[in-house]
Amino acid sequence: MKKLVCAGEILVEIMAERIGQSFLAPGPLVGPFPSGAPAIFIDQAARLGQPAGLIAAVGDDDFGRLNIERLRADGADISAIKVHRGAATGTAFVTYETDGSRHFVYNIKHSAAGLIEIGAEARTLLASADHFHVMGTSLFSPEVIEVARIGIETVKARGGTVSFDPNIRKEMLDLPGMRDALHFVLSKTDVFLPSGPELFIFAKAADEESAVREMLDHGISAVVIKKGAQGAVHYDKTGRTASPGFVVDEIDPTGAGDCFAAAFVSFWLRGETPEKALRIANGCGALAVTKKGPMEGIASLATVEAFVATARTGTPI
Ligand code: ATP
Ligand code: MG
């Protein structure tokens, strides 16, 4: 089976217990939960039985150990996760507003996550990789952009493929080097996985079909648009495939996009049809939101297959 590699931040997430709770006053917190978009992605892929490894950096602390042990237990290749003495593992503190929006206090760039590099272990991992996945959230400094560039170039030189989840806010575009980095990544991307409006950051057109056409004309093989509870839509040169989301009780939306992307890419690498890949990916996304904590809803292949066989879907999109 094809091996998937991703590089980027490992974090723990610590969240306010109550909706509407603010960090301007002391209050009850829950966590730490293992987190970081690349870690969520690799953990989900491994749980689906895909060979999957992560290039990352943590501190020599319990937050780092919590993440490494989870990834190891779920079958991921952790050989290229470097433990740095004297640096702390990255953190994200989260509050949930009454309107459903989330607010984050991050320590990523100045944590161990900012020390990520391509060392000997990462080179060995990349030498066995067939596919490299890029997370927009991970392109937060010139050093990590360089890690992504090496990952992409190495895997492409081996005849492998690249997927890209922009997961980016418009304000991030003004970070130094960001626009160039995104255009480089896009020029190498085979599978592009924007969520909703992210599609339009990279296209001139204002409607979905024309924006997708632009991306396909630039050499991208597949565009998969994530649409939250509604589900997702896949486009390639042969046309459009839409797949409705599954009806679940949303407890915590964090991580759904990463679980979805991991499942879609794993099934795409297995040569499955867009219908099948979208269905499993929607199943993983839906199960992800049913648990508090970004990696707590990650399900095994058997669990997802049983879920999609019986769960109710929403209205067609
Ligand atoms: P993230 O917050 O992780 O960045 P995203 O914006 O990248 O998420 P979403 O579109 O929110 O991605 O979610 C990804 C997928 O997860 C959806 O396409 C859908 O399949 C599933 N999903 C998300 N939210 C729900 C929900 N409330 N009910 C059912 N399925 C959901
Ligand atoms: Mg996203």
Tab-separated table of C-alpha atoms and ligand atoms in Angstrom:
chain	number	residue	atom	x	y	z
A	1	MET	CA	0.000	0.000	0.000
A	2	LYS	CA	1.176	3.540	-0.708
A	3	LYS	CA	2.832	5.445	2.149
A	4	LEU	CA	1.666	8.890	3.143
A	5	VAL	CA	3.849	11.497	4.861
A	6	CYS	CA	2.972	14.888	6.331
A	7	ALA	CA	5.152	17.453	8.125
A	8	GLY	CA	4.111	20.054	10.645
A	9	GLU	CA	2.960	21.027	14.089
A	10	ILE	CA	2.138	18.702	16.947
A	11	LEU	CA	0.119	20.464	19.664
A	12	VAL	CA	-2.013	19.759	22.651
A	13	GLU	CA	-5.397	21.399	22.739
A	14	ILE	CA	-6.873	22.646	26.002
A	15	MET	CA	-10.405	23.950	25.832
A	16	ALA	CA	-12.827	25.991	27.865
A	17	GLU	CA	-15.379	23.658	29.398
A	18	ARG	CA	-18.441	25.819	28.755
A	19	ILE	CA	-19.724	27.461	25.558
A	20	GLY	CA	-19.445	31.235	25.868
A	21	GLN	CA	-16.687	30.973	28.490
A	22	SER	CA	-13.920	33.551	27.972
A	23	PHE	CA	-10.221	33.523	28.785
A	24	LEU	CA	-10.534	37.010	30.296
A	25	ALA	CA	-11.440	35.342	33.585
A	26	PRO	CA	-10.361	32.082	35.247
A	27	GLY	CA	-12.577	29.109	34.446
A	28	PRO	CA	-12.650	25.328	34.086
A	29	LEU	CA	-10.619	23.799	31.261
A	30	VAL	CA	-10.551	20.324	29.685
A	31	GLY	CA	-7.595	18.632	28.071
A	32	PRO	CA	-4.823	18.207	27.128
A	33	PHE	CA	-5.985	16.526	23.926
A	34	PRO	CA	-3.491	15.437	21.235
A	35	SER	CA	-3.761	17.827	18.289
A	36	GLY	CA	-2.138	19.693	15.400
A	37	ALA	CA	-3.606	19.376	11.896
A	38	PRO	CA	-0.750	17.246	10.498
A	39	ALA	CA	-0.921	14.899	13.522
A	40	ILE	CA	-4.706	14.535	13.183
A	41	PHE	CA	-4.308	13.804	9.469
A	42	ILE	CA	-1.608	11.148	9.953
A	43	ASP	CA	-3.418	9.521	12.888
A	44	GLN	CA	-6.640	9.176	10.865
A	45	ALA	CA	-4.802	7.760	7.839
A	46	ALA	CA	-3.029	5.208	10.059
A	47	ARG	CA	-6.351	4.180	11.676
A	48	LEU	CA	-7.683	3.458	8.182
A	49	GLY	CA	-4.748	1.098	7.627
A	50	GLN	CA	-2.711	3.413	5.370
A	51	PRO	CA	1.061	3.410	5.997
A	52	ALA	CA	1.529	6.957	7.327
A	53	GLY	CA	4.336	8.909	8.981
A	54	LEU	CA	4.795	12.354	10.481
A	55	ILE	CA	7.763	14.731	10.412
A	56	ALA	CA	7.411	16.895	13.532
A	57	ALA	CA	9.037	18.227	16.686
A	58	VAL	CA	7.929	18.135	20.334
A	59	GLY	CA	9.448	19.084	23.672
A	60	ASP	CA	10.749	16.532	26.163
A	61	ASP	CA	7.513	16.827	28.164
A	62	ASP	CA	4.227	15.028	28.810
A	63	PHE	CA	2.408	17.006	26.077
A	64	GLY	CA	4.879	15.621	23.551
A	65	ARG	CA	4.688	12.108	25.018
A	66	LEU	CA	0.871	12.180	24.949
A	67	ASN	CA	0.963	12.864	21.199
A	68	ILE	CA	3.715	10.395	20.342
A	69	GLU	CA	2.010	7.612	22.294
A	70	ARG	CA	-1.347	8.250	20.598
A	71	LEU	CA	0.224	8.208	17.129
A	72	ARG	CA	2.213	5.080	17.966
A	73	ALA	CA	-0.845	3.297	19.382
A	74	ASP	CA	-2.832	4.132	16.244
A	75	GLY	CA	-0.165	2.652	13.968
A	76	ALA	CA	1.558	5.788	12.630
A	77	ASP	CA	5.286	5.914	11.826
A	78	ILE	CA	6.736	8.182	14.532
A	79	SER	CA	10.410	7.714	13.588
A	80	ALA	CA	10.740	11.318	12.320
A	81	ILE	CA	9.222	13.049	15.367
A	82	LYS	CA	12.136	14.770	17.049
A	83	VAL	CA	12.149	15.366	20.834
A	84	HIS	CA	13.862	18.635	21.786
A	85	ARG	CA	15.200	19.059	25.327
A	86	GLY	CA	14.746	22.649	26.478
A	87	ALA	CA	11.739	23.383	24.255
A	88	ALA	CA	8.067	22.932	25.160
A	89	THR	CA	5.499	21.131	22.987
A	90	GLY	CA	3.120	23.475	21.148
A	91	THR	CA	-0.250	24.363	22.659
A	92	ALA	CA	-3.624	25.713	21.562
A	93	PHE	CA	-6.169	27.020	24.079
A	94	VAL	CA	-9.682	27.241	22.657
A	95	THR	CA	-12.913	28.990	23.592
A	96	TYR	CA	-16.266	28.391	21.901
A	97	GLU	CA	-18.578	31.352	21.308
A	98	THR	CA	-22.353	31.034	21.519
A	99	ASP	CA	-22.545	31.517	17.694
A	100	GLY	CA	-20.400	28.395	17.160
A	101	SER	CA	-17.184	30.275	16.295
A	102	ARG	CA	-13.896	29.335	17.941
A	103	HIS	CA	-11.127	31.518	19.353
A	104	PHE	CA	-7.578	30.272	19.819
A	105	VAL	CA	-4.571	31.254	21.915
A	106	TYR	CA	-1.690	29.498	20.211
A	107	ASN	CA	1.914	28.826	21.098
A	108	ILE	CA	3.245	27.176	17.936
A	109	LYS	CA	5.964	29.235	16.296
A	110	HIS	CA	7.948	29.675	19.517
A	111	SER	CA	7.365	26.125	20.744
A	112	ALA	CA	9.178	22.933	19.737
A	113	ALA	CA	6.891	22.909	16.651
A	114	GLY	CA	8.900	25.859	15.315
A	115	LEU	CA	12.081	23.734	15.416
A	116	ILE	CA	10.904	21.256	12.785
A	117	GLU	CA	13.619	20.329	10.276
A	118	ILE	CA	14.575	17.675	7.765
A	119	GLY	CA	17.093	15.594	9.726
A	120	ALA	CA	18.380	12.093	9.022
A	121	GLU	CA	15.166	10.406	10.289
A	122	ALA	CA	12.954	12.667	8.151
A	123	ARG	CA	15.083	11.935	5.073
A	124	THR	CA	14.750	8.203	5.704
A	125	LEU	CA	10.975	8.532	6.093
A	126	LEU	CA	10.671	10.605	2.900
A	127	ALA	CA	12.765	8.040	1.021
A	128	SER	CA	9.936	5.532	1.602
A	129	ALA	CA	7.032	7.921	0.901
A	130	ASP	CA	4.672	7.746	-2.084
A	131	HIS	CA	2.598	10.783	-1.172
A	132	PHE	CA	3.163	14.065	0.690
A	133	HIS	CA	0.328	16.067	2.257
A	134	VAL	CA	0.682	19.815	2.911
A	135	MET	CA	-1.335	21.709	5.529
A	136	GLY	CA	-1.618	25.472	5.044
A	137	THR	CA	-1.532	25.938	8.838
A	138	SER	CA	1.970	24.454	8.882
A	139	LEU	CA	3.495	27.098	6.578
A	140	PHE	CA	3.986	29.585	9.441
A	141	SER	CA	7.717	30.361	9.049
A	142	PRO	CA	10.424	30.218	6.350
A	143	GLU	CA	11.923	27.171	8.112
A	144	VAL	CA	8.742	25.113	7.988
A	145	ILE	CA	8.009	26.247	4.434
A	146	GLU	CA	11.435	24.833	3.554
A	147	VAL	CA	10.509	21.526	5.224
A	148	ALA	CA	7.360	21.350	3.078
A	149	ARG	CA	9.344	22.209	-0.055
A	150	ILE	CA	11.840	19.384	0.587
A	151	GLY	CA	8.978	16.969	1.307
A	152	ILE	CA	7.225	17.860	-1.935
A	153	GLU	CA	10.381	17.766	-4.078
A	154	THR	CA	11.580	14.448	-2.612
A	155	VAL	CA	8.259	12.678	-3.065
A	156	LYS	CA	7.701	14.123	-6.558
A	157	ALA	CA	11.230	13.059	-7.600
A	158	ARG	CA	10.230	9.488	-6.632
A	159	GLY	CA	7.184	9.702	-8.916
A	160	GLY	CA	4.846	10.307	-5.962
A	161	THR	CA	1.881	12.635	-5.516
A	162	VAL	CA	0.971	15.670	-3.390
A	163	SER	CA	-2.218	16.817	-1.678
A	164	PHE	CA	-2.878	20.239	-0.179
A	165	ASP	CA	-5.416	21.421	2.399
A	166	PRO	CA	-5.054	25.235	2.508
A	167	ASN	CA	-6.784	25.553	5.915
A	168	ILE	CA	-5.858	29.200	5.812
A	169	ARG	CA	-7.376	32.524	6.776
A	170	LYS	CA	-7.078	35.435	4.337
A	171	GLU	CA	-4.978	37.425	6.887
A	172	MET	CA	-2.302	34.697	6.767
A	173	LEU	CA	-1.651	35.554	3.103
A	174	ASP	CA	0.280	38.637	4.187
A	175	LEU	CA	2.814	36.683	6.256
A	176	PRO	CA	6.312	36.947	4.714
A	177	GLY	CA	6.838	34.374	1.952
A	178	MET	CA	3.310	32.969	2.295
A	179	ARG	CA	1.936	33.838	-1.158
A	180	ASP	CA	5.017	32.437	-2.918
A	181	ALA	CA	4.910	29.319	-0.754
A	182	LEU	CA	1.227	28.720	-1.502
A	183	HIS	CA	1.742	29.174	-5.228
A	184	PHE	CA	4.684	26.766	-5.177
A	185	VAL	CA	2.628	24.163	-3.281
A	186	LEU	CA	-0.339	24.596	-5.638
A	187	SER	CA	1.877	24.180	-8.697
A	188	LYS	CA	2.863	20.714	-7.365
A	189	THR	CA	-0.568	19.680	-6.060
A	190	ASP	CA	-2.448	16.645	-7.401
A	191	VAL	CA	-5.343	16.679	-4.909
A	192	PHE	CA	-6.569	20.058	-3.635
A	193	LEU	CA	-8.889	20.041	-0.584
A	194	PRO	CA	-10.183	23.536	0.213
A	195	SER	CA	-13.085	24.095	2.574
A	196	GLY	CA	-15.834	26.358	1.184
A	197	PRO	CA	-14.516	29.878	0.480
A	198	GLU	CA	-10.827	28.812	0.503
A	199	LEU	CA	-11.300	27.790	-3.137
A	200	PHE	CA	-11.612	31.456	-4.119
A	201	ILE	CA	-8.326	32.544	-2.483
A	202	PHE	CA	-6.523	30.885	-5.401
A	203	ALA	CA	-8.898	31.574	-8.309
A	204	LYS	CA	-10.035	34.648	-10.218
A	205	ALA	CA	-13.564	33.340	-10.823
A	206	ALA	CA	-16.326	34.040	-8.314
A	207	ASP	CA	-18.442	30.907	-8.880
A	208	GLU	CA	-17.502	27.377	-7.828
A	209	GLU	CA	-17.540	25.633	-11.214
A	210	SER	CA	-15.355	28.279	-12.926
A	211	ALA	CA	-12.934	28.477	-9.997
A	212	VAL	CA	-12.565	24.684	-10.067
A	213	ARG	CA	-12.035	24.799	-13.853
A	214	GLU	CA	-9.121	27.249	-13.294
A	215	MET	CA	-7.516	24.877	-10.763
A	216	LEU	CA	-7.923	21.844	-13.058
A	217	ASP	CA	-6.457	23.831	-15.963
A	218	HIS	CA	-3.403	24.506	-13.766
A	219	GLY	CA	-2.694	20.770	-13.652
A	220	ILE	CA	-4.448	19.729	-10.432
A	221	SER	CA	-6.047	16.270	-10.925
A	222	ALA	CA	-8.780	16.459	-8.288
A	223	VAL	CA	-10.457	19.294	-6.382
A	224	VAL	CA	-12.429	18.250	-3.302
A	225	ILE	CA	-14.477	20.961	-1.608
A	226	LYS	CA	-15.396	20.322	2.040
A	227	LYS	CA	-18.751	21.778	3.001
A	228	GLY	CA	-19.143	21.055	6.718
A	229	ALA	CA	-22.342	19.219	7.699
A	230	GLN	CA	-23.551	19.383	4.060
A	231	GLY	CA	-20.822	16.979	2.920
A	232	ALA	CA	-18.355	17.428	0.059
A	233	VAL	CA	-18.021	17.758	-3.719
A	234	HIS	CA	-15.321	16.245	-5.953
A	235	TYR	CA	-14.319	17.573	-9.360
A	236	ASP	CA	-11.916	16.184	-11.921
A	237	LYS	CA	-11.589	16.409	-15.705
A	238	THR	CA	-14.461	13.914	-16.098
A	239	GLY	CA	-16.978	15.890	-14.031
A	240	ARG	CA	-18.586	16.523	-10.642
A	241	THR	CA	-19.463	14.063	-7.866
A	242	ALA	CA	-21.330	15.288	-4.791
A	243	SER	CA	-21.780	13.362	-1.565
A	244	PRO	CA	-24.060	14.514	1.260
A	245	GLY	CA	-22.838	14.629	4.858
A	246	PHE	CA	-24.053	12.206	7.528
A	247	VAL	CA	-26.488	13.399	10.162
A	248	VAL	CA	-24.779	13.486	13.571
A	249	ASP	CA	-24.824	15.588	16.737
A	250	GLU	CA	-21.899	18.008	16.448
A	251	ILE	CA	-20.050	18.208	19.780
A	252	ASP	CA	-16.715	19.685	18.594
A	253	PRO	CA	-15.949	20.561	14.935
A	254	THR	CA	-12.150	20.802	15.346
A	255	GLY	CA	-10.307	18.197	13.295
A	256	ALA	CA	-13.151	17.231	10.950
A	257	GLY	CA	-11.397	18.676	7.903
A	258	ASP	CA	-8.155	16.856	8.696
A	259	CYS	CA	-9.914	13.505	9.233
A	260	PHE	CA	-11.877	14.025	6.019
A	261	ALA	CA	-8.714	14.830	4.037
A	262	ALA	CA	-6.814	11.831	5.440
A	263	ALA	CA	-9.622	9.480	4.463
A	264	PHE	CA	-10.130	10.976	1.005
A	265	VAL	CA	-6.402	10.884	0.175
A	266	SER	CA	-5.999	7.322	1.530
A	267	PHE	CA	-8.846	6.051	-0.649
A	268	TRP	CA	-7.662	8.079	-3.647
A	269	LEU	CA	-4.227	6.441	-3.254
A	270	ARG	CA	-5.955	3.043	-3.201
A	271	GLY	CA	-7.501	3.843	-6.595
A	272	GLU	CA	-11.079	3.903	-5.247
A	273	THR	CA	-13.828	5.841	-7.059
A	274	PRO	CA	-14.592	9.441	-5.993
A	275	GLU	CA	-18.003	8.215	-4.718
A	276	LYS	CA	-16.404	5.670	-2.376
A	277	ALA	CA	-13.608	8.007	-1.254
A	278	LEU	CA	-16.076	10.844	-0.529
A	279	ARG	CA	-18.418	8.547	1.397
A	280	ILE	CA	-15.685	7.212	3.676
A	281	ALA	CA	-14.240	10.733	4.083
A	282	ASN	CA	-17.656	12.165	4.988
A	283	GLY	CA	-18.014	9.305	7.478
A	284	CYS	CA	-14.660	10.130	9.110
A	285	GLY	CA	-15.512	13.862	9.209
A	286	ALA	CA	-18.908	13.170	10.770
A	287	LEU	CA	-17.505	10.787	13.412
A	288	ALA	CA	-14.768	13.335	14.202
A	289	VAL	CA	-17.285	15.996	15.266
A	290	THR	CA	-19.149	13.679	17.654
A	291	LYS	CA	-16.366	13.762	20.281
A	292	LYS	CA	-14.766	16.563	22.265
A	293	GLY	CA	-11.085	16.820	21.265
A	294	PRO	CA	-9.678	16.915	17.718
A	295	MET	CA	-8.394	13.321	17.646
A	296	GLU	CA	-10.925	11.648	19.948
A	297	GLY	CA	-13.430	10.925	17.158
A	298	ILE	CA	-10.891	9.254	14.869
A	299	ALA	CA	-12.303	5.886	13.864
A	300	SER	CA	-10.857	2.661	12.478
A	301	LEU	CA	-11.716	1.471	8.963
A	302	ALA	CA	-14.124	-1.153	10.337
A	303	THR	CA	-15.953	1.461	12.449
A	304	VAL	CA	-16.252	3.948	9.570
A	305	GLU	CA	-17.459	1.266	7.149
A	306	ALA	CA	-20.108	0.129	9.633
A	307	PHE	CA	-21.124	3.768	10.225
A	308	VAL	CA	-21.512	4.732	6.534
A	309	ALA	CA	-23.466	1.534	5.848
A	310	THR	CA	-26.216	2.492	8.298
A	311	ALA	CA	-26.029	6.248	9.032
A	312	ARG	CA	-28.565	8.703	7.616
A	313	THR	CA	-27.350	11.281	5.072
A	314	GLY	CA	-28.545	14.885	4.865
A	315	THR	CA	-30.110	16.568	1.826
A	316	PRO	CA	-28.298	16.038	-1.507
A	317	ILE	CA	-25.885	18.844	-2.494
B	1	ATP	P1	-11.578	22.243	10.113
B	1	ATP	O1	-12.365	22.965	11.135
B	1	ATP	O2	-11.037	20.930	10.630
B	1	ATP	O3	-10.573	23.077	9.386
B	1	ATP	P2	-12.765	22.194	7.515
B	1	ATP	O4	-13.304	23.568	7.394
B	1	ATP	O5	-11.476	21.912	6.820
B	1	ATP	O6	-12.656	21.800	9.045
B	1	ATP	P3	-15.368	21.019	7.223
B	1	ATP	O7	-16.009	21.241	5.913
B	1	ATP	O8	-15.839	21.784	8.388
B	1	ATP	O9	-13.797	21.112	7.005
B	1	ATP	O10	-15.510	19.474	7.606
B	1	ATP	C1	-14.916	18.447	6.831
B	1	ATP	C2	-15.896	17.327	6.599
B	1	ATP	O11	-16.306	16.766	7.847
B	1	ATP	C3	-17.172	17.742	5.888
B	1	ATP	O12	-16.992	17.758	4.486
B	1	ATP	C4	-18.136	16.673	6.370
B	1	ATP	O13	-17.935	15.479	5.655
B	1	ATP	C5	-17.672	16.418	7.806
B	1	ATP	N1	-18.413	17.259	8.773
B	1	ATP	C6	-18.009	18.431	9.317
B	1	ATP	N2	-18.957	18.925	10.163
B	1	ATP	C7	-19.973	18.036	10.159
B	1	ATP	C8	-21.244	17.945	10.825
B	1	ATP	N3	-21.664	18.884	11.680
B	1	ATP	N4	-22.035	16.878	10.557
B	1	ATP	C9	-21.639	15.913	9.698
B	1	ATP	N5	-20.466	15.926	9.048
B	1	ATP	C10	-19.624	16.961	9.268
B	2	MG	MG	-10.131	23.290	7.019
